[in-house]
Structure formats: C-alpha cells, structure tokens
Amino acid sequence: MAPKVNRKKYVLADVHAQFAEAVGGEEVEFDAPGGPYSFPHPMFANEDWAEKVDSSENAAEKGRALLGDEQYEKYRAAGNSDTDLGLLFLAVQQDSSDRIKKRPTR
C-alpha cells in the first residue's frame, strides 16, 4: 500500500491538550456566595458524572449531579439557586461550542 501524501497524524495527548486549552481547562470554576465551586468540564467528565447530569429530571437533581453532594449542599445553603446553576451549565456548553470552532491548531 502506498503512503498517503499530506496525511495528518494525530497525537491523542496533543489533541486533548488543545481542546482543554480551547475551552479553558478540564474543570469549570465559578464564584457564587459560599464559593468558589467547580465541576468537571462536560468534554472531560467521566461517564458516571455525565450520565447523572444527563438523566437529571429537574433543576435540583441536575445541580446535585453537577456539583456532587458536598458542594451542592454548600451551594444551596448559601442561598444560591438551582436555576442559576442550570444557566451556568448551558453557558459552559455554548461557550465551549463557540471556542471549539476557533480552537488553535498546532
């Protein structure tokens, strides 16, 4: 078989690093009363976390799935809303989509 001309070879570690850089990292950090708080960036989250978030049936379940029990209790005890957390998650997804379209290439 003849070699393909101008064929690009990907290095997975480099691709991972490029996307992490493009979206601002593998963790989403945010400030709110009682915080700061963080959760895995959806692009880099493990399957269990993603499944919990995706299968959430209401804003409270989604908030708990995003932050985990300990952070979620702290977040709610500080008077923060589940709705705002849902809006943040949507903003992260939208921002990520926009940034990926413009991601740097190496």
PDB file of C-alpha atoms in Angstrom:
ATOM      1  CA  MET A   1       0.000   0.000   0.000  1.00  0.00           C
ATOM      2  CA  ALA A   2       1.410   3.368  -0.999  1.00  0.00           C
ATOM      3  CA  PRO A   3       1.711   6.055   1.721  1.00  0.00           C
ATOM      4  CA  LYS A   4      -0.851   8.821   1.578  1.00  0.00           C
ATOM      5  CA  VAL A   5       0.502  12.245   0.731  1.00  0.00           C
ATOM      6  CA  ASN A   6      -0.088  15.051   3.266  1.00  0.00           C
ATOM      7  CA  ARG A   7      -1.761  12.676   5.698  1.00  0.00           C
ATOM      8  CA  LYS A   8      -2.106  14.165   9.148  1.00  0.00           C
ATOM      9  CA  LYS A   9      -1.158  12.045  12.133  1.00  0.00           C
ATOM     10  CA  TYR A  10      -2.807  12.919  15.434  1.00  0.00           C
ATOM     11  CA  VAL A  11      -1.252  12.513  18.842  1.00  0.00           C
ATOM     12  CA  LEU A  12      -4.058  11.976  21.340  1.00  0.00           C
ATOM     13  CA  ALA A  13      -2.319  13.797  24.177  1.00  0.00           C
ATOM     14  CA  ASP A  14      -1.857  16.832  21.933  1.00  0.00           C
ATOM     15  CA  VAL A  15      -5.497  16.783  20.808  1.00  0.00           C
ATOM     16  CA  HIS A  16      -6.648  16.532  24.423  1.00  0.00           C
ATOM     17  CA  ALA A  17      -4.397  19.447  25.439  1.00  0.00           C
ATOM     18  CA  GLN A  18      -5.599  21.587  22.519  1.00  0.00           C
ATOM     19  CA  PHE A  19      -9.253  21.110  23.427  1.00  0.00           C
ATOM     20  CA  ALA A  20      -8.598  21.669  27.134  1.00  0.00           C
ATOM     21  CA  GLU A  21      -6.822  24.913  26.258  1.00  0.00           C
ATOM     22  CA  ALA A  22      -9.583  25.972  23.860  1.00  0.00           C
ATOM     23  CA  VAL A  23     -12.336  25.572  26.461  1.00  0.00           C
ATOM     24  CA  GLY A  24     -10.375  26.937  29.414  1.00  0.00           C
ATOM     25  CA  GLY A  25      -9.417  23.708  31.165  1.00  0.00           C
ATOM     26  CA  GLU A  26     -10.792  20.394  32.322  1.00  0.00           C
ATOM     27  CA  GLU A  27     -12.657  21.937  35.277  1.00  0.00           C
ATOM     28  CA  VAL A  28     -15.309  24.634  35.289  1.00  0.00           C
ATOM     29  CA  GLU A  29     -14.761  27.022  38.184  1.00  0.00           C
ATOM     30  CA  PHE A  30     -17.243  29.679  39.213  1.00  0.00           C
ATOM     31  CA  ASP A  31     -17.901  32.104  42.011  1.00  0.00           C
ATOM     32  CA  ALA A  32     -21.169  32.403  43.886  1.00  0.00           C
ATOM     33  CA  PRO A  33     -21.979  33.124  47.529  1.00  0.00           C
ATOM     34  CA  GLY A  34     -20.350  30.497  49.736  1.00  0.00           C
ATOM     35  CA  GLY A  35     -17.952  29.515  46.923  1.00  0.00           C
ATOM     36  CA  PRO A  36     -15.876  29.159  44.839  1.00  0.00           C
ATOM     37  CA  TYR A  37     -17.274  25.998  43.269  1.00  0.00           C
ATOM     38  CA  SER A  38     -16.204  23.688  40.459  1.00  0.00           C
ATOM     39  CA  PHE A  39     -17.331  20.748  38.383  1.00  0.00           C
ATOM     40  CA  PRO A  40     -15.771  18.743  35.561  1.00  0.00           C
ATOM     41  CA  HIS A  41     -15.917  20.331  32.154  1.00  0.00           C
ATOM     42  CA  PRO A  42     -18.527  18.318  30.214  1.00  0.00           C
ATOM     43  CA  MET A  43     -15.983  17.497  27.490  1.00  0.00           C
ATOM     44  CA  PHE A  44     -13.649  15.887  30.019  1.00  0.00           C
ATOM     45  CA  ALA A  45     -16.043  14.427  32.586  1.00  0.00           C
ATOM     46  CA  ASN A  46     -16.182  10.719  33.282  1.00  0.00           C
ATOM     47  CA  GLU A  47     -19.152   8.665  32.085  1.00  0.00           C
ATOM     48  CA  ASP A  48     -20.746   8.331  35.536  1.00  0.00           C
ATOM     49  CA  TRP A  49     -20.833  12.102  36.034  1.00  0.00           C
ATOM     50  CA  ALA A  50     -22.187  12.691  32.519  1.00  0.00           C
ATOM     51  CA  GLU A  51     -24.886  10.045  32.971  1.00  0.00           C
ATOM     52  CA  LYS A  52     -26.041  11.591  36.270  1.00  0.00           C
ATOM     53  CA  VAL A  53     -26.211  15.054  34.701  1.00  0.00           C
ATOM     54  CA  ASP A  54     -27.948  13.833  31.543  1.00  0.00           C
ATOM     55  CA  SER A  55     -30.519  11.749  33.410  1.00  0.00           C
ATOM     56  CA  SER A  56     -31.458  14.527  35.846  1.00  0.00           C
ATOM     57  CA  GLU A  57     -35.190  15.111  35.842  1.00  0.00           C
ATOM     58  CA  ASN A  58     -35.277  18.565  37.424  1.00  0.00           C
ATOM     59  CA  ALA A  59     -33.043  21.508  38.301  1.00  0.00           C
ATOM     60  CA  ALA A  60     -32.250  20.244  41.802  1.00  0.00           C
ATOM     61  CA  GLU A  61     -31.162  16.833  40.513  1.00  0.00           C
ATOM     62  CA  LYS A  62     -29.028  18.480  37.834  1.00  0.00           C
ATOM     63  CA  GLY A  63     -27.420  20.780  40.403  1.00  0.00           C
ATOM     64  CA  ARG A  64     -26.570  17.868  42.687  1.00  0.00           C
ATOM     65  CA  ALA A  65     -25.212  15.892  39.721  1.00  0.00           C
ATOM     66  CA  LEU A  66     -23.079  18.825  38.571  1.00  0.00           C
ATOM     67  CA  LEU A  67     -21.550  19.700  41.930  1.00  0.00           C
ATOM     68  CA  GLY A  68     -21.721  16.480  43.906  1.00  0.00           C
ATOM     69  CA  ASP A  69     -23.442  16.207  47.283  1.00  0.00           C
ATOM     70  CA  GLU A  70     -20.994  18.201  49.420  1.00  0.00           C
ATOM     71  CA  GLN A  71     -20.587  21.196  47.117  1.00  0.00           C
ATOM     72  CA  TYR A  72     -24.283  21.188  46.248  1.00  0.00           C
ATOM     73  CA  GLU A  73     -25.317  21.379  49.927  1.00  0.00           C
ATOM     74  CA  LYS A  74     -22.860  24.241  50.463  1.00  0.00           C
ATOM     75  CA  TYR A  75     -24.102  25.995  47.303  1.00  0.00           C
ATOM     76  CA  ARG A  76     -27.779  25.754  48.334  1.00  0.00           C
ATOM     77  CA  ALA A  77     -27.095  26.639  51.986  1.00  0.00           C
ATOM     78  CA  ALA A  78     -25.531  29.888  50.757  1.00  0.00           C
ATOM     79  CA  GLY A  79     -28.853  30.787  49.106  1.00  0.00           C
ATOM     80  CA  ASN A  80     -27.876  30.039  45.503  1.00  0.00           C
ATOM     81  CA  SER A  81     -30.487  28.783  43.050  1.00  0.00           C
ATOM     82  CA  ASP A  82     -30.710  25.620  41.003  1.00  0.00           C
ATOM     83  CA  THR A  83     -31.933  27.681  38.060  1.00  0.00           C
ATOM     84  CA  ASP A  84     -28.754  29.782  38.026  1.00  0.00           C
ATOM     85  CA  LEU A  85     -26.662  26.619  38.106  1.00  0.00           C
ATOM     86  CA  GLY A  86     -28.595  25.295  35.116  1.00  0.00           C
ATOM     87  CA  LEU A  87     -27.998  28.559  33.275  1.00  0.00           C
ATOM     88  CA  LEU A  88     -24.287  28.316  34.053  1.00  0.00           C
ATOM     89  CA  PHE A  89     -24.178  24.793  32.638  1.00  0.00           C
ATOM     90  CA  LEU A  90     -25.879  25.982  29.435  1.00  0.00           C
ATOM     91  CA  ALA A  91     -23.421  28.886  29.173  1.00  0.00           C
ATOM     92  CA  VAL A  92     -20.466  26.499  29.535  1.00  0.00           C
ATOM     93  CA  GLN A  93     -21.833  24.285  26.776  1.00  0.00           C
ATOM     94  CA  GLN A  94     -22.480  27.235  24.478  1.00  0.00           C
ATOM     95  CA  ASP A  95     -19.106  28.866  25.164  1.00  0.00           C
ATOM     96  CA  SER A  96     -17.354  25.554  24.577  1.00  0.00           C
ATOM     97  CA  SER A  97     -19.055  25.092  21.243  1.00  0.00           C
ATOM     98  CA  ASP A  98     -18.022  28.588  20.152  1.00  0.00           C
ATOM     99  CA  ARG A  99     -14.427  28.125  21.323  1.00  0.00           C
ATOM    100  CA  ILE A 100     -14.009  24.735  19.695  1.00  0.00           C
ATOM    101  CA  LYS A 101     -14.904  26.232  16.332  1.00  0.00           C
ATOM    102  CA  LYS A 102     -11.992  28.642  16.851  1.00  0.00           C
ATOM    103  CA  ARG A 103      -9.585  26.236  18.600  1.00  0.00           C
ATOM    104  CA  PRO A 104      -5.902  26.728  17.924  1.00  0.00           C
ATOM    105  CA  THR A 105      -4.145  24.190  15.768  1.00  0.00           C
ATOM    106  CA  ARG A 106      -0.572  23.143  16.238  1.00  0.00           C
TER     107      ARG A 106
END
